[in-house]
mmCIF file of C-alpha atoms in Angstrom:
data_model
loop_
_atom_site.group_PDB
_atom_site.id
_atom_site.type_symbol
_atom_site.label_atom_id
_atom_site.label_comp_id
_atom_site.label_asym_id
_atom_site.label_seq_id
_atom_site.Cartn_x
_atom_site.Cartn_y
_atom_site.Cartn_z
ATOM 1 C CA UNK A 1 67.704 -50.744 69.454
ATOM 2 C CA UNK A 2 70.413 -50.057 72.080
ATOM 3 C CA UNK A 3 73.994 -51.309 71.811
ATOM 4 C CA UNK A 4 73.386 -53.475 74.869
ATOM 5 C CA UNK A 5 70.538 -55.183 73.023
ATOM 6 C CA UNK A 6 72.602 -55.521 69.854
ATOM 7 C CA UNK A 7 75.344 -57.217 71.872
ATOM 8 C CA UNK A 8 72.955 -59.911 73.125
ATOM 9 C CA UNK A 9 73.227 -63.139 71.103
ATOM 10 C CA UNK A 10 70.454 -65.696 70.864
ATOM 11 C CA UNK A 11 72.481 -68.439 72.603
ATOM 12 C CA UNK A 12 74.923 -68.271 75.494
ATOM 13 C CA UNK A 13 78.588 -68.886 74.723
ATOM 14 C CA UNK A 14 80.326 -71.530 76.836
ATOM 15 C CA UNK A 15 83.548 -70.261 78.422
ATOM 16 C CA UNK A 16 85.636 -71.267 81.395
ATOM 17 C CA UNK A 17 86.227 -67.984 83.255
ATOM 18 C CA UNK A 18 85.244 -64.310 83.203
ATOM 19 C CA UNK A 19 87.111 -61.502 84.951
ATOM 20 C CA UNK A 20 85.624 -58.023 85.446
ATOM 21 C CA UNK A 21 86.892 -55.202 87.630
ATOM 22 C CA UNK A 22 86.270 -51.571 88.527
ATOM 23 C CA UNK A 23 82.526 -51.574 87.915
ATOM 24 C CA UNK A 24 81.930 -48.818 90.507
ATOM 25 C CA UNK A 25 78.291 -49.586 91.212
ATOM 26 C CA UNK A 26 76.790 -46.608 93.015
ATOM 27 C CA UNK A 27 78.247 -44.006 90.637
ATOM 28 C CA UNK A 28 76.584 -42.226 87.734
ATOM 29 C CA UNK A 29 79.302 -43.240 85.298
ATOM 30 C CA UNK A 30 78.986 -46.996 85.864
ATOM 31 C CA UNK A 31 78.032 -48.715 82.587
ATOM 32 C CA UNK A 32 75.771 -51.195 84.384
ATOM 33 C CA UNK A 33 73.449 -51.872 81.442
ATOM 34 C CA UNK A 34 76.344 -52.943 79.244
ATOM 35 C CA UNK A 35 77.817 -55.142 81.988
ATOM 36 C CA UNK A 36 74.512 -56.919 82.664
ATOM 37 C CA UNK A 37 74.137 -57.614 78.929
ATOM 38 C CA UNK A 38 77.734 -58.875 78.755
ATOM 39 C CA UNK A 39 77.289 -61.268 81.692
ATOM 40 C CA UNK A 40 74.071 -62.609 80.178
ATOM 41 C CA UNK A 41 75.951 -63.699 77.048
ATOM 42 C CA UNK A 42 78.007 -66.408 78.747
ATOM 43 C CA UNK A 43 77.709 -69.702 80.543
ATOM 44 C CA UNK A 44 80.874 -69.891 82.641
ATOM 45 C CA UNK A 45 82.386 -71.971 85.430
ATOM 46 C CA UNK A 46 83.799 -68.963 87.320
ATOM 47 C CA UNK A 47 83.401 -65.212 87.516
ATOM 48 C CA UNK A 48 86.081 -63.171 89.247
ATOM 49 C CA UNK A 49 85.032 -59.706 90.421
ATOM 50 C CA UNK A 50 88.463 -58.109 90.674
ATOM 51 C CA UNK A 51 87.790 -55.214 93.046
ATOM 52 C CA UNK A 52 86.005 -51.853 93.096
ATOM 53 C CA UNK A 53 82.725 -53.506 92.159
ATOM 54 C CA UNK A 54 80.761 -51.374 94.642
ATOM 55 C CA UNK A 55 82.075 -47.834 95.110
ATOM 56 C CA UNK A 56 82.010 -47.322 98.873
ATOM 57 C CA UNK A 57 83.884 -44.025 98.560
ATOM 58 C CA UNK A 58 81.103 -42.478 96.476
ATOM 59 C CA UNK A 59 78.276 -43.965 98.538
ATOM 60 C CA UNK A 60 79.634 -42.172 101.626
ATOM 61 C CA UNK A 61 78.737 -38.811 100.090
ATOM 62 C CA UNK A 62 75.277 -39.818 98.854
ATOM 63 C CA UNK A 63 73.222 -42.735 97.611
ATOM 64 C CA UNK A 64 72.884 -43.238 93.880
ATOM 65 C CA UNK A 65 71.586 -46.689 93.002
ATOM 66 C CA UNK A 66 69.337 -47.064 89.936
ATOM 67 C CA UNK A 67 67.657 -50.304 88.901
ATOM 68 C CA UNK A 68 70.415 -51.062 86.385
ATOM 69 C CA UNK A 69 72.917 -51.432 89.246
ATOM 70 C CA UNK A 70 70.613 -53.850 91.052
ATOM 71 C CA UNK A 71 70.277 -55.799 87.799
ATOM 72 C CA UNK A 72 74.032 -56.456 87.752
ATOM 73 C CA UNK A 73 73.909 -57.949 91.253
ATOM 74 C CA UNK A 74 70.811 -59.972 90.353
ATOM 75 C CA UNK A 75 72.570 -61.323 87.262
ATOM 76 C CA UNK A 76 75.551 -62.419 89.364
ATOM 77 C CA UNK A 77 73.275 -64.054 91.937
ATOM 78 C CA UNK A 78 71.403 -65.879 89.154
ATOM 79 C CA UNK A 79 74.695 -67.144 87.712
ATOM 80 C CA UNK A 80 75.736 -68.321 91.185
ATOM 81 C CA UNK A 81 72.413 -70.096 91.685
ATOM 82 C CA UNK A 82 72.917 -71.923 88.368
ATOM 83 C CA UNK A 83 76.340 -73.248 89.366
ATOM 84 C CA UNK A 84 78.820 -70.502 88.491
ATOM 85 C CA UNK A 85 81.432 -69.895 91.172
ATOM 86 C CA UNK A 86 81.612 -66.156 91.948
ATOM 87 C CA UNK A 87 84.848 -64.955 93.560
ATOM 88 C CA UNK A 88 84.733 -61.362 94.800
ATOM 89 C CA UNK A 89 88.259 -59.956 95.225
ATOM 90 C CA UNK A 90 88.159 -56.769 97.295
ATOM 91 C CA UNK A 91 89.583 -53.446 96.096
ATOM 92 C CA UNK A 92 90.269 -50.035 97.599
ATOM 93 C CA UNK A 93 86.860 -48.534 96.752
ATOM 94 C CA UNK A 94 85.122 -51.517 98.365
ATOM 95 C CA UNK A 95 87.690 -51.913 101.134
ATOM 96 C CA UNK A 96 84.849 -51.942 103.701
ATOM 97 C CA UNK A 97 84.392 -55.585 102.659
ATOM 98 C CA UNK A 98 87.951 -56.545 103.637
ATOM 99 C CA UNK A 99 86.896 -57.069 107.232
ATOM 100 C CA UNK A 100 84.769 -59.972 105.937
ATOM 101 C CA UNK A 101 87.504 -61.625 103.825
ATOM 102 C CA UNK A 102 87.298 -65.426 103.583
ATOM 103 C CA UNK A 103 83.497 -65.280 103.811
ATOM 104 C CA UNK A 104 81.778 -68.049 101.820
ATOM 105 C CA UNK A 105 78.073 -67.920 100.967
ATOM 106 C CA UNK A 106 77.167 -70.879 98.777
ATOM 107 C CA UNK A 107 78.925 -70.365 95.439
ATOM 108 C CA UNK A 108 80.045 -66.843 96.391
ATOM 109 C CA UNK A 109 83.449 -66.228 98.025
ATOM 110 C CA UNK A 110 84.868 -62.974 99.375
ATOM 111 C CA UNK A 111 88.689 -62.785 99.360
ATOM 112 C CA UNK A 112 91.507 -60.237 99.200
ATOM 113 C CA UNK A 113 93.332 -62.236 96.526
ATOM 114 C CA UNK A 114 92.965 -65.580 94.771
ATOM 115 C CA UNK A 115 94.897 -68.094 92.704
ATOM 116 C CA UNK A 116 93.468 -69.228 89.391
ATOM 117 C CA UNK A 117 94.775 -72.188 87.400
ATOM 118 C CA UNK A 118 93.970 -72.000 83.696
ATOM 119 C CA UNK A 119 92.882 -74.987 81.610
ATOM 120 C CA UNK A 120 96.453 -75.314 80.298
ATOM 121 C CA UNK A 121 97.994 -75.219 83.785
ATOM 122 C CA UNK A 122 99.190 -71.617 84.241
ATOM 123 C CA UNK A 123 99.012 -70.269 87.804
ATOM 124 C CA UNK A 124 97.620 -66.732 87.916
ATOM 125 C CA UNK A 125 97.514 -64.391 90.891
ATOM 126 C CA UNK A 126 94.164 -62.559 90.938
ATOM 127 C CA UNK A 127 94.372 -59.299 92.896
ATOM 128 C CA UNK A 128 92.831 -55.837 92.548
ATOM 129 C CA UNK A 129 96.221 -54.098 92.604
ATOM 130 C CA UNK A 130 95.772 -51.092 94.900
ATOM 131 C CA UNK A 131 98.433 -52.676 97.119
ATOM 132 C CA UNK A 132 100.978 -51.700 94.443
ATOM 133 C CA UNK A 133 99.772 -48.100 94.064
ATOM 134 C CA UNK A 134 102.006 -45.812 96.130
ATOM 135 C CA UNK A 135 99.426 -42.996 96.160
ATOM 136 C CA UNK A 136 96.608 -45.228 97.405
ATOM 137 C CA UNK A 137 98.799 -46.845 100.067
ATOM 138 C CA UNK A 138 100.699 -43.865 101.474
ATOM 139 C CA UNK A 139 98.874 -40.686 100.365
ATOM 140 C CA UNK A 140 95.187 -41.393 100.801
ATOM 141 C CA UNK A 141 94.289 -37.676 100.807
ATOM 142 C CA UNK A 142 95.863 -37.376 97.353
ATOM 143 C CA UNK A 143 93.973 -40.449 96.197
ATOM 144 C CA UNK A 144 90.660 -38.868 97.274
ATOM 145 C CA UNK A 145 91.613 -35.593 95.548
ATOM 146 C CA UNK A 146 92.511 -37.466 92.367
ATOM 147 C CA UNK A 147 89.227 -39.344 92.572
ATOM 148 C CA UNK A 148 87.306 -36.041 92.587
ATOM 149 C CA UNK A 149 89.196 -34.762 89.531
ATOM 150 C CA UNK A 150 88.577 -38.083 87.818
ATOM 151 C CA UNK A 151 84.851 -37.765 88.495
ATOM 152 C CA UNK A 152 84.806 -34.363 86.734
ATOM 153 C CA UNK A 153 86.500 -35.916 83.693
ATOM 154 C CA UNK A 154 83.957 -38.735 83.668
ATOM 155 C CA UNK A 155 81.094 -36.219 83.786
ATOM 156 C CA UNK A 156 82.497 -34.521 80.694
ATOM 157 C CA UNK A 157 82.939 -37.964 79.166
ATOM 158 C CA UNK A 158 79.274 -38.807 79.816
ATOM 159 C CA UNK A 159 77.993 -35.643 78.100
ATOM 160 C CA UNK A 160 80.406 -36.057 75.193
ATOM 161 C CA UNK A 161 79.186 -39.590 74.528
ATOM 162 C CA UNK A 162 75.564 -38.499 74.856
ATOM 163 C CA UNK A 163 76.036 -36.157 71.908
ATOM 164 C CA UNK A 164 78.208 -38.627 69.997
ATOM 165 C CA UNK A 165 75.367 -41.153 70.303
ATOM 166 C CA UNK A 166 72.841 -38.557 69.094
ATOM 167 C CA UNK A 167 74.868 -38.087 65.922
ATOM 168 C CA UNK A 168 75.437 -41.793 65.317
ATOM 169 C CA UNK A 169 78.974 -42.151 66.634
ATOM 170 C CA UNK A 170 80.122 -45.016 68.876
ATOM 171 C CA UNK A 171 81.410 -44.851 72.443
ATOM 172 C CA UNK A 172 84.744 -43.083 73.002
ATOM 173 C CA UNK A 173 86.523 -42.519 76.325
ATOM 174 C CA UNK A 174 87.823 -38.983 76.888
ATOM 175 C CA UNK A 175 89.355 -39.931 80.228
ATOM 176 C CA UNK A 176 91.222 -42.894 78.727
ATOM 177 C CA UNK A 177 92.504 -40.651 75.908
ATOM 178 C CA UNK A 178 93.813 -38.052 78.373
ATOM 179 C CA UNK A 179 95.347 -40.768 80.523
ATOM 180 C CA UNK A 180 97.391 -42.094 77.596
ATOM 181 C CA UNK A 181 98.457 -38.603 76.496
ATOM 182 C CA UNK A 182 99.671 -37.291 79.865
ATOM 183 C CA UNK A 183 103.243 -38.393 80.525
ATOM 184 C CA UNK A 184 102.853 -38.659 84.317
ATOM 185 C CA UNK A 185 99.844 -40.955 83.892
ATOM 186 C CA UNK A 186 101.755 -43.139 81.433
ATOM 187 C CA UNK A 187 104.667 -43.358 83.880
ATOM 188 C CA UNK A 188 102.283 -44.243 86.718
ATOM 189 C CA UNK A 189 100.793 -47.091 84.684
ATOM 190 C CA UNK A 190 104.268 -48.378 83.815
ATOM 191 C CA UNK A 191 105.424 -48.256 87.450
ATOM 192 C CA UNK A 192 102.271 -50.057 88.582
ATOM 193 C CA UNK A 193 102.705 -52.806 85.990
ATOM 194 C CA UNK A 194 106.365 -53.312 86.861
ATOM 195 C CA UNK A 195 105.647 -53.507 90.598
ATOM 196 C CA UNK A 196 102.834 -56.029 90.314
ATOM 197 C CA UNK A 197 104.744 -58.168 87.784
ATOM 198 C CA UNK A 198 107.778 -58.241 90.099
ATOM 199 C CA UNK A 199 105.641 -59.405 93.042
ATOM 200 C CA UNK A 200 104.043 -62.052 90.851
ATOM 201 C CA UNK A 201 107.418 -63.412 89.736
ATOM 202 C CA UNK A 202 108.754 -63.365 93.310
ATOM 203 C CA UNK A 203 105.827 -65.514 94.454
ATOM 204 C CA UNK A 204 106.231 -68.030 91.645
ATOM 205 C CA UNK A 205 103.118 -67.267 89.611
ATOM 206 C CA UNK A 206 103.028 -67.486 85.821
ATOM 207 C CA UNK A 207 100.918 -64.368 85.548
ATOM 208 C CA UNK A 208 98.688 -61.852 87.263
ATOM 209 C CA UNK A 209 95.112 -60.691 86.678
ATOM 210 C CA UNK A 210 94.404 -57.256 88.152
ATOM 211 C CA UNK A 211 92.417 -54.047 87.737
ATOM 212 C CA UNK A 212 92.644 -50.723 89.612
ATOM 213 C CA UNK A 213 94.202 -48.458 86.963
ATOM 214 C CA UNK A 214 91.338 -48.683 84.412
ATOM 215 C CA UNK A 215 93.743 -49.667 81.649
ATOM 216 C CA UNK A 216 92.900 -53.015 80.043
ATOM 217 C CA UNK A 217 95.845 -54.905 78.604
ATOM 218 C CA UNK A 218 97.333 -58.329 77.980
ATOM 219 C CA UNK A 219 101.085 -58.493 77.509
ATOM 220 C CA UNK A 220 104.169 -60.429 78.489
ATOM 221 C CA UNK A 221 106.500 -58.771 80.986
ATOM 222 C CA UNK A 222 109.594 -60.946 81.090
ATOM 223 C CA UNK A 223 108.506 -64.293 82.483
ATOM 224 C CA UNK A 224 105.198 -62.912 83.795
ATOM 225 C CA UNK A 225 101.961 -62.629 81.824
ATOM 226 C CA UNK A 226 100.282 -59.348 82.780
ATOM 227 C CA UNK A 227 96.495 -59.216 82.352
ATOM 228 C CA UNK A 228 94.459 -56.193 83.371
ATOM 229 C CA UNK A 229 90.635 -56.370 83.238
ATOM 230 C CA UNK A 230 90.187 -52.642 82.672
ATOM 231 C CA UNK A 231 86.856 -51.277 83.881
ATOM 232 C CA UNK A 232 83.129 -50.738 83.266
ATOM 233 C CA UNK A 233 83.244 -46.970 83.678
ATOM 234 C CA UNK A 234 85.449 -45.758 80.835
ATOM 235 C CA UNK A 235 86.289 -48.560 78.431
ATOM 236 C CA UNK A 236 83.879 -51.433 79.279
ATOM 237 C CA UNK A 237 86.388 -54.279 79.068
ATOM 238 C CA UNK A 238 86.777 -57.767 80.520
ATOM 239 C CA UNK A 239 88.935 -60.872 80.293
ATOM 240 C CA UNK A 240 87.565 -64.185 79.008
ATOM 241 C CA UNK A 241 89.233 -67.582 79.426
ATOM 242 C CA UNK A 242 88.111 -70.020 76.759
ATOM 243 C CA UNK A 243 87.888 -73.784 77.235
ATOM 244 C CA UNK A 244 91.436 -74.346 75.931
ATOM 245 C CA UNK A 245 92.942 -71.923 78.464
ATOM 246 C CA UNK A 246 93.509 -69.045 76.048
ATOM 247 C CA UNK A 247 92.559 -65.628 77.442
ATOM 248 C CA UNK A 248 90.906 -62.916 75.345
ATOM 249 C CA UNK A 249 90.544 -59.202 76.084
ATOM 250 C CA UNK A 250 86.952 -58.137 75.405
ATOM 251 C CA UNK A 251 86.255 -54.510 74.469
ATOM 252 C CA UNK A 252 82.681 -53.260 74.126
ATOM 253 C CA UNK A 253 83.724 -50.672 71.514
ATOM 254 C CA UNK A 254 85.229 -53.386 69.296
ATOM 255 C CA UNK A 255 82.110 -55.521 69.728
ATOM 256 C CA UNK A 256 79.856 -52.621 68.773
ATOM 257 C CA UNK A 257 81.979 -51.879 65.687
ATOM 258 C CA UNK A 258 81.832 -55.552 64.645
ATOM 259 C CA UNK A 259 78.055 -55.686 65.048
ATOM 260 C CA UNK A 260 77.622 -52.403 63.161
ATOM 261 C CA UNK A 261 79.765 -53.748 60.302
ATOM 262 C CA UNK A 262 77.686 -56.949 60.156
ATOM 263 C CA UNK A 263 74.451 -54.943 60.124
ATOM 264 C CA UNK A 264 75.783 -52.686 57.355
ATOM 265 C CA UNK A 265 76.849 -55.718 55.315
ATOM 266 C CA UNK A 266 73.369 -57.238 55.619
ATOM 267 C CA UNK A 267 71.748 -53.969 54.544
ATOM 268 C CA UNK A 268 74.107 -53.717 51.564
ATOM 269 C CA UNK A 269 73.421 -57.344 50.619
ATOM 270 C CA UNK A 270 69.670 -56.801 50.773
ATOM 271 C CA UNK A 271 69.948 -53.627 48.697
ATOM 272 C CA UNK A 272 71.964 -55.482 46.046
ATOM 273 C CA UNK A 273 69.209 -58.056 45.540
ATOM 274 C CA UNK A 274 66.889 -57.302 42.537
ATOM 275 C CA UNK A 275 63.453 -56.168 43.659
ATOM 276 C CA UNK A 276 61.745 -58.948 41.679
ATOM 277 C CA UNK A 277 64.239 -61.698 42.535
ATOM 278 C CA UNK A 278 62.655 -64.968 43.598
ATOM 279 C CA UNK A 279 63.921 -66.589 46.775
ATOM 280 C CA UNK A 280 66.346 -69.485 46.361
ATOM 281 C CA UNK A 281 64.811 -72.795 47.512
#
């Protein structure tokens, strides 16, 4: 049984809001199966797609679109049909959609940024975040070059996890590991976080929900709550607002480890039962 199937509960969990970003549909490294399974787990009032959902940069050089990528869009359309409000916030990889900002199609909205008010009254700015990336804004050629190098790393990551899976190991992100080890990448993340938190505070928001840098995190930065959705390429992460307004960072790897531990505990419990034990009535 796949991890996506293991992650699928028998009943949907009721939550208030889901945020996902950096899905990069149209690329080989998109973890579309896991995302579709994740979305199917929840009954939610709103879903925010926080940019780079469709990778227009990659689709320019060739079409790659398996059924799993269509399934993600179908899942979102089904959720919209059943009453979930879907807010698509544009990013730099799907910037071709920015010309259609403010488009509303039933329960689906297309915007460049949004404001979300949590159940406990906090005002959050929801924005992809490429506007605060100096390389993306002012050195587009360098951004494209970096994107090509990143794709090579993800290819290595895909093969590594193929063999890890063959030998019974869980998912592990090589690219995320390298990103946290390289000083320049760590400094870039810090600069990005500081810039977006400063803008958020200047505009009077209590916090910001963003994506772009593929680094999921929830932390307090002065008076601003910084929440990054992460991605569905490397780490498979999302943000979940529960009915009381609390926000949780979901990680697929943690979920898989929890499910594996539960399965192991059940096996151990069954093995501990005497072979001739009668069931308890």
